[in-house]
């Protein structure tokens, strides 16, 4: 879980850095140039996509099998089980936030990677899409789920890989997931309000 | 007397003891027990492992805040037996927080209210008068219910059997100072060794994982010189035994640390994960660790 998750974390950092060009205020020139550059290096992009796809498949497989294992480990539940430790909305909902992100991923790729560009401009397509309240709202909701998923994911990865469960790393996880999810949320929010 | 709303009152017997001349001390105890506190219990009752089981409610009266939770159950049981009913079966032994026998989920928390305490160290003053208290057994596939609130925790013994030991020379005892251990190392090992194997970590984990238990048991041996000969095998074998027993995996919520009566830190789980990586990948050169004897 941790290794495949961290691969996607790496992807998200790159994806966010590139996509922030959407907010450069130059009517999409920088973004379209960036998109064009990525499309000009398929020898790099296609293997990366395949690796990420494989990592995703492994991640989902692990998540589903571990969830089933957990259900089998406690076939008869409690009438009452109270949290007194570190259980959070994020940790409780990992499988659900994960499934939402999985569905979102399909929609996202279908909309933007394979969507019809307006006058050949991907920026115009993004601008047009986020001009609709429903699309912008959907993206914002998913970014909240993504933020929660990434929060628990990063602190878990530190622990699973044997680093530590120290509060410093837990705080670092919160900061990092806020930057990533907040950064991504900024794009639909700004584009909806701006146009 | 079969009316369960009178269970636990005990006053009739107290009065007869007084009349029989049991002395001033007995009178004093009985006076303290008059209507000081009463609670309603919602207890899991299950005749045997194959029984479906269910919750039964009891009114426990004439308690005092100074009673321990288990003493309260003793009082309830005395009255159940007096009335010809089956007493509530629960585990307890030392009643001073060191043996790990007592094991009740009280109002949804293993070992009940309070930090760093076992069930026997919980007192009735932790509850308000008239409160309804739900008592359940540890719930895990690997801890099957034997009767009422007693579960079979021999899965832990089998995990220990898989690797929780170290090689020792037979014959004359070696000099105690021949193995040098720093104070800090000794303290760290002891922090892990403080685990009493009660199973509260499993009981509270949403995945019924035994990672905190295994981590504590692996660590206190793996960081000491005496534990080195079996270091790699121990880590892998004990984790395998944990999986084989049907415990779940760790998803890092750290509820275990919060309910542990010995406050074993989840840092030991990070150590266990490190040890596993080292055993399986780094020091073995990718060769699998043989865990079978």
Short mmCIF file of C-alpha atoms in Angstrom, two decimals:
data_model
loop_
_atom_site.label_atom_id
_atom_site.label_comp_id
_atom_site.label_asym_id
_atom_site.label_seq_id
_atom_site.Cartn_x
_atom_site.Cartn_y
_atom_site.Cartn_z
CA UNK A 1 0.00 0.00 0.00
CA UNK A 2 2.66 2.45 1.10
CA UNK A 3 5.01 2.06 -1.87
CA UNK A 4 2.31 2.25 -4.54
CA UNK A 5 0.66 5.12 -2.70
CA UNK A 6 3.92 7.04 -2.53
CA UNK A 7 4.37 6.62 -6.29
CA UNK A 8 1.03 8.35 -6.77
CA UNK A 9 2.03 10.97 -4.24
CA UNK A 10 5.02 11.74 -6.42
CA UNK A 11 2.80 11.97 -9.46
CA UNK A 12 0.43 14.37 -7.66
CA UNK A 13 3.29 16.71 -6.79
CA UNK A 14 4.34 16.88 -10.44
CA UNK A 15 0.78 17.12 -11.69
CA UNK A 16 0.01 20.01 -9.34
CA UNK A 17 3.20 21.87 -10.20
CA UNK A 18 2.37 21.62 -13.91
CA UNK A 19 -1.30 22.45 -13.52
CA UNK A 20 -0.69 25.58 -11.51
CA UNK A 21 0.27 27.14 -14.86
CA UNK A 22 -3.51 27.23 -15.40
CA UNK A 23 -3.57 30.10 -12.92
CA UNK A 24 -0.76 32.08 -14.54
CA UNK A 25 -3.25 34.60 -15.93
CA UNK A 26 -1.94 34.46 -19.50
CA UNK A 27 -5.14 33.02 -21.05
CA UNK A 28 -3.66 29.55 -20.98
CA UNK A 29 -0.50 30.12 -23.04
CA UNK A 30 1.80 28.62 -20.42
CA UNK A 31 -0.56 25.71 -19.71
CA UNK A 32 -1.07 24.82 -23.36
CA UNK A 33 2.67 25.00 -23.89
CA UNK A 34 3.19 22.68 -20.90
CA UNK A 35 0.53 20.25 -22.22
CA UNK A 36 2.12 20.33 -25.65
CA UNK A 37 5.53 19.58 -24.15
CA UNK A 38 4.19 16.51 -22.32
CA UNK A 39 2.57 15.25 -25.53
CA UNK A 40 5.85 15.71 -27.37
CA UNK A 41 7.67 13.19 -25.17
CA UNK A 42 5.53 10.03 -25.40
CA UNK A 43 8.63 7.87 -24.87
CA UNK A 44 8.66 9.20 -21.31
CA UNK A 45 4.94 9.73 -20.70
CA UNK A 46 3.59 6.35 -21.84
CA UNK A 47 5.88 4.22 -19.62
CA UNK A 48 5.11 6.56 -16.71
CA UNK A 49 1.39 6.11 -17.31
CA UNK A 50 1.77 2.35 -17.45
CA UNK A 51 3.79 2.27 -14.22
CA UNK A 52 1.20 4.46 -12.48
CA UNK A 53 -1.60 2.27 -13.78
CA UNK A 54 0.13 -0.84 -12.47
CA UNK A 55 0.76 0.86 -9.11
CA UNK A 56 -2.90 1.86 -8.97
CA UNK A 57 -4.04 -1.68 -9.71
CA UNK A 58 -1.78 -3.05 -6.96
CA UNK A 59 -2.93 -0.34 -4.56
CA UNK A 60 -6.61 -1.12 -5.18
CA UNK A 61 -5.98 -4.86 -4.97
CA UNK A 62 -4.20 -4.47 -1.61
CA UNK A 63 -6.91 -2.14 -0.29
CA UNK A 64 -9.74 -4.48 -1.19
CA UNK A 65 -8.03 -7.62 0.09
CA UNK A 66 -6.98 -5.91 3.34
CA UNK A 67 -10.53 -4.62 3.87
CA UNK A 68 -11.86 -8.15 3.41
CA UNK A 69 -9.21 -9.49 5.77
CA UNK A 70 -10.18 -6.92 8.39
CA UNK A 71 -13.85 -7.86 8.12
CA UNK A 72 -12.92 -11.53 8.56
CA UNK A 73 -10.76 -10.71 11.59
CA UNK A 74 -13.83 -9.47 13.47
CA UNK A 75 -16.93 -11.29 12.22
CA UNK A 76 -18.99 -10.30 15.27
CA UNK A 77 -18.78 -6.61 15.99
CA UNK A 78 -19.33 -4.61 19.15
CA UNK A 79 -22.58 -3.07 20.24
CA UNK A 80 -20.49 -0.07 21.12
CA UNK A 81 -16.86 0.75 20.23
CA UNK A 82 -15.56 4.18 21.13
CA UNK A 83 -12.45 5.83 19.77
CA UNK A 84 -10.01 7.04 22.40
CA UNK A 85 -6.93 7.15 20.18
CA UNK A 86 -5.99 8.39 16.76
CA UNK A 87 -9.00 7.28 14.74
CA UNK A 88 -10.08 10.12 12.47
CA UNK A 89 -12.57 10.84 9.71
CA UNK A 90 -9.69 10.25 7.31
CA UNK A 91 -8.57 6.90 8.72
CA UNK A 92 -12.13 5.60 9.00
CA UNK A 93 -13.03 6.49 5.44
CA UNK A 94 -9.88 5.43 3.54
CA UNK A 95 -11.65 2.77 1.50
CA UNK A 96 -14.53 5.15 0.64
CA UNK A 97 -12.39 8.18 -0.14
CA UNK A 98 -10.23 5.83 -2.19
CA UNK A 99 -13.18 4.52 -4.18
CA UNK A 100 -14.42 8.07 -4.81
CA UNK A 101 -10.97 9.06 -6.05
CA UNK A 102 -10.93 5.97 -8.30
CA UNK A 103 -14.26 6.96 -9.89
CA UNK A 104 -13.05 10.54 -10.15
CA UNK A 105 -9.89 9.40 -11.89
CA UNK A 106 -11.95 7.76 -14.64
CA UNK A 107 -14.14 10.84 -15.06
CA UNK A 108 -11.14 13.17 -14.96
CA UNK A 109 -9.17 11.31 -17.63
CA UNK A 110 -12.26 10.96 -19.83
CA UNK A 111 -13.06 14.67 -19.50
CA UNK A 112 -9.65 16.18 -20.04
CA UNK A 113 -7.28 13.64 -21.58
CA UNK A 114 -9.79 12.36 -24.11
CA UNK A 115 -12.19 15.34 -24.13
CA UNK A 116 -12.76 17.47 -27.25
CA UNK A 117 -10.48 20.46 -27.01
CA UNK A 118 -11.89 23.85 -27.91
CA UNK A 119 -9.96 25.28 -30.88
CA UNK A 120 -7.18 22.85 -30.03
CA UNK A 121 -6.69 24.42 -26.63
CA UNK A 122 -6.77 22.23 -23.53
CA UNK A 123 -6.90 25.39 -21.42
CA UNK A 124 -10.17 26.45 -23.09
CA UNK A 125 -11.65 23.01 -22.37
CA UNK A 126 -10.64 23.26 -18.71
CA UNK A 127 -11.97 26.82 -18.52
CA UNK A 128 -15.27 25.81 -20.12
CA UNK A 129 -15.66 22.77 -17.82
CA UNK A 130 -14.93 24.65 -14.60
CA UNK A 131 -17.30 27.40 -15.66
CA UNK A 132 -20.12 25.02 -14.72
CA UNK A 133 -21.00 25.03 -11.02
CA UNK A 134 -21.65 21.27 -11.04
CA UNK A 135 -18.19 20.42 -12.41
CA UNK A 136 -16.41 22.87 -10.14
CA UNK A 137 -18.42 21.63 -7.14
CA UNK A 138 -17.70 17.98 -8.00
CA UNK A 139 -13.99 18.69 -8.22
CA UNK A 140 -14.00 20.56 -4.91
CA UNK A 141 -15.77 17.70 -3.12
CA UNK A 142 -13.32 15.16 -4.54
CA UNK A 143 -10.41 17.36 -3.46
CA UNK A 144 -11.71 17.24 0.13
CA UNK A 145 -11.79 13.43 -0.11
CA UNK A 146 -8.33 13.47 -1.69
CA UNK A 147 -7.01 15.63 1.12
CA UNK A 148 -8.37 13.26 3.76
CA UNK A 149 -7.00 10.24 1.90
CA UNK A 150 -3.56 11.80 1.53
CA UNK A 151 -3.45 12.89 5.17
CA UNK A 152 -3.90 9.41 6.59
CA UNK A 153 -1.93 7.89 3.72
CA UNK A 154 1.28 9.81 4.30
CA UNK A 155 1.45 9.31 8.06
CA UNK A 156 0.64 5.63 7.51
CA UNK A 157 3.36 5.30 4.91
CA UNK A 158 5.93 6.72 7.32
CA UNK A 159 4.90 4.07 9.83
CA UNK A 160 4.58 1.16 7.39
CA UNK A 161 8.03 1.82 5.96
CA UNK A 162 9.40 1.72 9.47
CA UNK A 163 10.27 5.37 9.83
CA UNK A 164 8.22 6.57 12.75
CA UNK A 165 4.85 7.48 14.15
CA UNK A 166 6.20 10.61 15.78
CA UNK A 167 3.92 13.67 16.03
CA UNK A 168 6.34 15.67 13.84
CA UNK A 169 5.71 13.31 10.94
CA UNK A 170 1.97 13.36 11.64
CA UNK A 171 2.02 17.16 11.45
CA UNK A 172 4.11 17.05 8.30
CA UNK A 173 1.44 14.79 6.75
CA UNK A 174 -1.28 17.34 7.51
CA UNK A 175 0.77 20.17 6.02
CA UNK A 176 1.63 18.22 2.89
CA UNK A 177 -1.89 16.98 2.17
CA UNK A 178 -3.27 20.48 2.71
CA UNK A 179 -0.83 21.89 0.17
CA UNK A 180 -1.61 19.21 -2.42
CA UNK A 181 -5.40 19.08 -2.04
CA UNK A 182 -5.66 22.82 -1.45
CA UNK A 183 -3.52 23.53 -4.50
CA UNK A 184 -5.66 21.31 -6.71
CA UNK A 185 -8.88 22.79 -5.27
CA UNK A 186 -7.62 26.27 -6.05
CA UNK A 187 -7.80 25.53 -9.79
CA UNK A 188 -11.57 24.82 -10.19
CA UNK A 189 -12.43 27.41 -7.51
CA UNK A 190 -10.43 30.19 -9.18
CA UNK A 191 -11.55 29.31 -12.69
CA UNK A 192 -15.21 29.12 -11.67
CA UNK A 193 -15.10 32.46 -9.89
CA UNK A 194 -12.96 34.05 -12.56
CA UNK A 195 -14.93 33.11 -15.50
CA UNK B 1 -35.89 -13.15 44.43
CA UNK B 2 -35.72 -13.92 40.74
CA UNK B 3 -36.68 -10.34 39.98
CA UNK B 4 -33.50 -8.99 38.40
CA UNK B 5 -34.15 -5.43 39.51
CA UNK B 6 -32.97 -6.52 42.95
CA UNK B 7 -29.77 -8.12 41.83
CA UNK B 8 -26.73 -6.86 43.67
CA UNK B 9 -28.47 -5.34 46.68
CA UNK B 10 -26.94 -7.79 49.19
CA UNK B 11 -28.50 -5.91 52.08
CA UNK B 12 -30.55 -8.79 53.44
CA UNK B 13 -27.47 -10.88 53.90
CA UNK B 14 -25.64 -7.97 55.48
CA UNK B 15 -28.43 -7.48 57.97
CA UNK B 16 -28.43 -11.13 58.95
CA UNK B 17 -24.63 -11.04 59.37
CA UNK B 18 -25.02 -8.12 61.71
CA UNK B 19 -27.70 -9.93 63.72
CA UNK B 20 -25.47 -12.99 63.97
CA UNK B 21 -22.93 -10.87 65.75
CA UNK B 22 -20.21 -10.49 63.15
CA UNK B 23 -18.87 -7.41 64.88
CA UNK B 24 -18.52 -3.70 64.37
CA UNK B 25 -16.43 -3.85 61.21
CA UNK B 26 -19.15 -5.74 59.36
CA UNK B 27 -21.75 -3.19 60.45
CA UNK B 28 -19.52 -0.41 59.18
CA UNK B 29 -19.10 -2.05 55.77
CA UNK B 30 -22.83 -2.66 55.47
CA UNK B 31 -23.62 0.94 56.35
CA UNK B 32 -21.28 2.12 53.62
CA UNK B 33 -23.01 -0.11 51.14
CA UNK B 34 -26.52 1.24 51.75
CA UNK B 35 -27.84 3.06 48.71
CA UNK B 36 -24.61 4.84 47.92
CA UNK B 37 -24.62 3.99 44.28
CA UNK B 38 -26.44 1.86 41.77
CA UNK B 39 -25.92 1.21 38.09
CA UNK B 40 -27.65 -0.68 35.33
CA UNK B 41 -25.51 -3.25 33.57
CA UNK B 42 -25.98 -4.43 30.01
CA UNK B 43 -23.88 -7.59 29.88
CA UNK B 44 -23.05 -9.99 27.06
CA UNK B 45 -24.15 -13.49 28.14
CA UNK B 46 -23.20 -16.53 26.12
CA UNK B 47 -23.43 -20.07 27.50
CA UNK B 48 -20.65 -21.58 25.40
CA UNK B 49 -18.64 -21.00 22.22
CA UNK B 50 -21.43 -22.33 20.00
CA UNK B 51 -24.19 -20.35 21.68
CA UNK B 52 -25.59 -17.31 19.88
CA UNK B 53 -25.48 -15.15 22.99
CA UNK B 54 -27.07 -11.79 23.70
CA UNK B 55 -27.24 -8.87 26.09
CA UNK B 56 -28.96 -9.22 29.48
CA UNK B 57 -29.67 -6.25 31.74
CA UNK B 58 -29.08 -6.26 35.48
CA UNK B 59 -29.62 -3.61 38.12
CA UNK B 60 -26.67 -3.51 40.46
CA UNK B 61 -27.50 -1.65 43.65
CA UNK B 62 -25.90 -0.82 47.00
CA UNK B 63 -22.50 -0.26 45.52
CA UNK B 64 -19.84 2.13 46.69
CA UNK B 65 -17.62 4.35 44.54
CA UNK B 66 -14.58 2.73 46.18
CA UNK B 67 -15.38 -0.67 44.75
CA UNK B 68 -13.35 -1.81 41.80
CA UNK B 69 -15.28 -2.69 38.68
CA UNK B 70 -14.55 -6.38 39.22
CA UNK B 71 -15.67 -6.18 42.85
CA UNK B 72 -18.94 -4.72 41.58
CA UNK B 73 -19.28 -7.75 39.31
CA UNK B 74 -18.42 -10.02 42.27
CA UNK B 75 -21.32 -8.49 44.20
CA UNK B 76 -23.66 -8.97 41.26
CA UNK B 77 -22.48 -12.58 40.92
CA UNK B 78 -22.97 -13.32 44.63
CA UNK B 79 -26.58 -12.28 44.29
CA UNK B 80 -27.07 -14.15 41.03
CA UNK B 81 -25.78 -17.31 42.70
CA UNK B 82 -27.89 -16.73 45.78
CA UNK B 83 -30.92 -16.53 43.50
CA UNK B 84 -29.92 -19.72 41.71
CA UNK B 85 -28.87 -17.95 38.50
CA UNK B 86 -25.65 -18.51 36.60
CA UNK B 87 -23.01 -15.95 37.61
CA UNK B 88 -21.47 -13.77 34.89
CA UNK B 89 -18.24 -15.43 33.74
CA UNK B 90 -15.28 -13.06 33.40
CA UNK B 91 -11.50 -13.40 33.59
CA UNK B 92 -9.44 -12.00 36.42
CA UNK B 93 -6.39 -13.06 38.35
CA UNK B 94 -3.95 -10.74 40.11
CA UNK B 95 -6.33 -7.79 40.35
CA UNK B 96 -3.41 -5.41 40.56
CA UNK B 97 -2.85 -4.65 36.90
CA UNK B 98 0.09 -6.90 36.12
CA UNK B 99 -1.20 -10.26 34.93
CA UNK B 100 -3.24 -9.31 31.85
CA UNK B 101 -6.12 -11.65 32.65
CA UNK B 102 -8.99 -9.19 33.02
CA UNK B 103 -10.47 -8.23 29.72
CA UNK B 104 -13.74 -6.34 29.48
CA UNK B 105 -14.89 -3.82 26.91
CA UNK B 106 -16.66 -1.28 29.11
CA UNK B 107 -18.86 1.25 27.31
CA UNK B 108 -17.01 0.64 24.07
CA UNK B 109 -13.47 0.93 25.46
CA UNK B 110 -11.25 -2.06 26.33
CA UNK B 111 -10.40 -1.83 30.05
CA UNK B 112 -12.93 1.00 30.37
CA UNK B 113 -12.31 4.60 31.41
CA UNK B 114 -8.89 5.84 32.45
CA UNK B 115 -5.47 5.76 30.86
CA UNK B 116 -2.89 3.06 31.47
CA UNK B 117 -5.17 0.86 33.54
CA UNK B 118 -6.48 -2.68 33.33
CA UNK B 119 -10.14 -3.52 34.01
CA UNK B 120 -9.30 -4.47 37.62
CA UNK B 121 -7.92 -0.96 38.18
CA UNK B 122 -11.17 0.73 37.16
CA UNK B 123 -13.27 1.96 40.07
CA UNK B 124 -16.95 2.62 40.34
CA UNK B 125 -16.21 6.29 41.02
CA UNK B 126 -15.48 6.52 37.28
CA UNK B 127 -19.21 6.11 36.67
CA UNK B 128 -22.10 8.28 37.68
CA UNK B 129 -24.84 6.98 39.92
CA UNK B 130 -27.62 5.45 37.86
CA UNK B 131 -25.45 5.05 34.75
CA UNK B 132 -26.08 2.28 32.26
CA UNK B 133 -22.84 0.39 31.61
CA UNK B 134 -22.39 -1.90 28.62
CA UNK B 135 -19.95 -4.79 29.12
CA UNK B 136 -18.76 -6.88 26.18
CA UNK B 137 -16.01 -9.43 25.61
CA UNK B 138 -12.95 -8.81 23.39
CA UNK B 139 -14.19 -9.27 19.82
CA UNK B 140 -11.90 -10.95 17.31
CA UNK B 141 -11.97 -14.04 15.16
CA UNK B 142 -8.71 -15.08 16.83
CA UNK B 143 -10.20 -14.60 20.33
CA UNK B 144 -13.30 -16.83 20.32
CA UNK B 145 -15.72 -16.38 23.22
CA UNK B 146 -15.52 -19.30 25.65
CA UNK B 147 -18.34 -18.14 27.91
CA UNK B 148 -19.97 -14.77 28.61
CA UNK B 149 -17.09 -12.30 28.86
CA UNK B 150 -14.25 -14.82 28.72
CA UNK B 151 -12.35 -15.22 25.46
CA UNK B 152 -9.69 -17.72 24.45
CA UNK B 153 -6.44 -15.78 24.01
CA UNK B 154 -4.23 -18.81 23.37
CA UNK B 155 -3.56 -17.35 19.89
CA UNK B 156 -1.11 -15.02 21.68
CA UNK B 157 0.66 -18.02 23.21
CA UNK B 158 1.07 -19.55 19.77
CA UNK B 159 2.55 -16.29 18.44
CA UNK B 160 5.03 -16.32 21.32
CA UNK B 161 5.78 -19.97 20.58
CA UNK B 162 6.63 -19.02 17.00
CA UNK B 163 9.53 -16.77 18.01
CA UNK B 164 9.21 -15.10 21.39
CA UNK B 165 12.20 -16.87 22.89
CA UNK B 166 16.00 -16.78 22.72
CA UNK B 167 18.84 -19.28 22.72
CA UNK B 168 20.42 -19.87 26.11
CA UNK B 169 23.51 -21.85 27.03
CA UNK B 170 22.86 -24.72 29.35
CA UNK B 171 25.25 -25.61 32.11
CA UNK B 172 26.74 -23.06 34.47
CA UNK B 173 25.21 -19.63 34.37
CA UNK B 174 27.14 -17.04 32.38
CA UNK B 175 28.40 -13.99 34.16
CA UNK B 176 25.67 -11.38 34.35
CA UNK B 177 28.04 -8.67 33.17
CA UNK B 178 29.32 -10.56 30.13
CA UNK B 179 26.63 -9.04 27.86
CA UNK B 180 27.00 -5.28 27.91
CA UNK B 181 23.75 -3.37 27.54
CA UNK B 182 23.48 0.38 27.88
CA UNK B 183 21.00 1.81 30.33
CA UNK B 184 19.06 3.47 27.49
CA UNK B 185 18.87 0.18 25.58
CA UNK B 186 17.74 -1.69 28.69
CA UNK B 187 15.04 0.91 29.35
CA UNK B 188 13.80 0.73 25.77
CA UNK B 189 13.65 -3.07 25.89
CA UNK B 190 11.84 -2.90 29.18
CA UNK B 191 9.28 -0.43 27.80
CA UNK B 192 8.40 -3.06 25.22
CA UNK B 193 8.62 -5.95 27.65
CA UNK B 194 6.03 -4.25 29.86
CA UNK B 195 3.34 -5.74 27.59
CA UNK B 196 1.19 -8.08 29.66
CA UNK B 197 -0.47 -9.69 26.65
CA UNK B 198 -4.00 -8.75 27.68
CA UNK B 199 -5.18 -8.27 24.08
CA UNK B 200 -6.75 -4.81 24.51
CA UNK B 201 -4.85 -3.69 21.40
CA UNK B 202 -6.63 -6.35 19.36
CA UNK B 203 -9.96 -5.58 21.00
CA UNK B 204 -9.93 -1.91 20.07
CA UNK B 205 -8.37 -2.16 16.61
CA UNK B 206 -10.92 -1.87 13.83
CA UNK B 207 -9.02 -4.62 12.01
CA UNK B 208 -8.53 -6.76 15.15
CA UNK B 209 -4.80 -6.52 14.50
CA UNK B 210 -2.22 -7.80 16.98
CA UNK B 211 0.60 -5.63 15.65
CA UNK B 212 1.22 -3.78 18.92
CA UNK B 213 1.49 -7.05 20.84
CA UNK B 214 3.81 -8.62 18.26
CA UNK B 215 5.86 -5.41 18.02
CA UNK B 216 6.37 -5.31 21.79
CA UNK B 217 7.33 -8.97 21.96
CA UNK B 218 9.69 -8.77 18.98
CA UNK B 219 11.34 -5.58 20.12
CA UNK B 220 12.26 -6.48 23.66
CA UNK B 221 14.22 -9.46 22.35
CA UNK B 222 15.52 -7.99 19.09
CA UNK B 223 17.32 -5.05 20.67
CA UNK B 224 19.11 -7.07 23.33
CA UNK B 225 22.30 -9.11 22.76
CA UNK B 226 20.57 -12.28 23.96
CA UNK B 227 17.94 -11.98 21.24
CA UNK B 228 20.33 -11.74 18.29
CA UNK B 229 20.65 -15.41 17.22
CA UNK B 230 16.99 -15.67 16.23
CA UNK B 231 16.50 -12.01 15.31
CA UNK B 232 15.53 -12.42 11.64
CA UNK B 233 13.50 -15.58 12.05
CA UNK B 234 11.70 -14.21 15.09
CA UNK B 235 10.36 -11.16 13.27
CA UNK B 236 9.13 -13.07 10.26
CA UNK B 237 7.83 -16.10 12.16
CA UNK B 238 5.86 -14.09 14.72
CA UNK B 239 4.26 -11.94 12.02
CA UNK B 240 3.39 -15.05 10.05
CA UNK B 241 1.88 -16.63 13.17
CA UNK B 242 -0.17 -13.45 13.69
CA UNK B 243 -1.57 -13.73 10.16
CA UNK B 244 -2.18 -17.46 10.51
CA UNK B 245 -4.18 -16.91 13.70
CA UNK B 246 -6.58 -14.66 11.79
CA UNK B 247 -5.64 -11.27 13.23
CA UNK B 248 -6.04 -8.32 10.88
CA UNK B 249 -3.41 -5.89 9.69
CA UNK B 250 -2.40 -2.48 11.01
CA UNK B 251 -3.91 0.61 9.37
CA UNK B 252 -2.12 3.02 11.70
CA UNK B 253 -5.00 4.50 13.66
CA UNK B 254 -3.12 4.06 16.95
CA UNK B 255 -6.20 3.18 18.99
CA UNK B 256 -4.12 0.32 20.44
CA UNK B 257 -1.63 2.69 22.04
CA UNK B 258 -4.47 4.66 23.64
CA UNK B 259 -6.08 1.67 25.39
CA UNK B 260 -2.92 -0.24 26.25
CA UNK B 261 -2.77 -0.57 30.05
CA UNK B 262 1.02 -0.50 29.85
CA UNK B 263 1.00 2.41 27.38
CA UNK B 264 3.13 0.56 24.84
CA UNK B 265 4.01 3.04 22.09
CA UNK B 266 3.18 2.54 18.42
CA UNK B 267 6.80 3.49 17.78
CA UNK B 268 7.46 -0.19 18.44
CA UNK B 269 5.28 -1.00 15.41
CA UNK B 270 7.51 1.25 13.28
CA UNK B 271 10.44 -0.75 14.66
CA UNK B 272 8.69 -4.03 13.79
CA UNK B 273 8.10 -2.83 10.23
CA UNK B 274 11.77 -1.87 9.99
CA UNK B 275 12.81 -5.26 11.30
CA UNK B 276 10.56 -6.99 8.81
CA UNK B 277 12.02 -5.04 5.89
CA UNK B 278 15.52 -5.75 7.15
CA UNK B 279 14.82 -9.45 7.65
CA UNK B 280 13.05 -10.00 4.36
CA UNK B 281 14.91 -7.73 2.02
CA UNK B 282 18.06 -6.05 3.23
CA UNK B 283 20.04 -8.54 5.25
CA UNK B 284 18.72 -11.64 3.54
CA UNK B 285 19.71 -10.55 0.05
CA UNK B 286 16.10 -11.26 -0.97
CA UNK B 287 16.41 -14.88 0.15
CA UNK B 288 13.26 -15.85 2.01
CA UNK B 289 13.55 -16.35 5.74
CA UNK B 290 12.89 -19.96 6.74
CA UNK B 291 10.44 -19.94 9.61
CA UNK B 292 9.69 -23.66 9.84
CA UNK B 293 11.75 -25.64 12.31
#
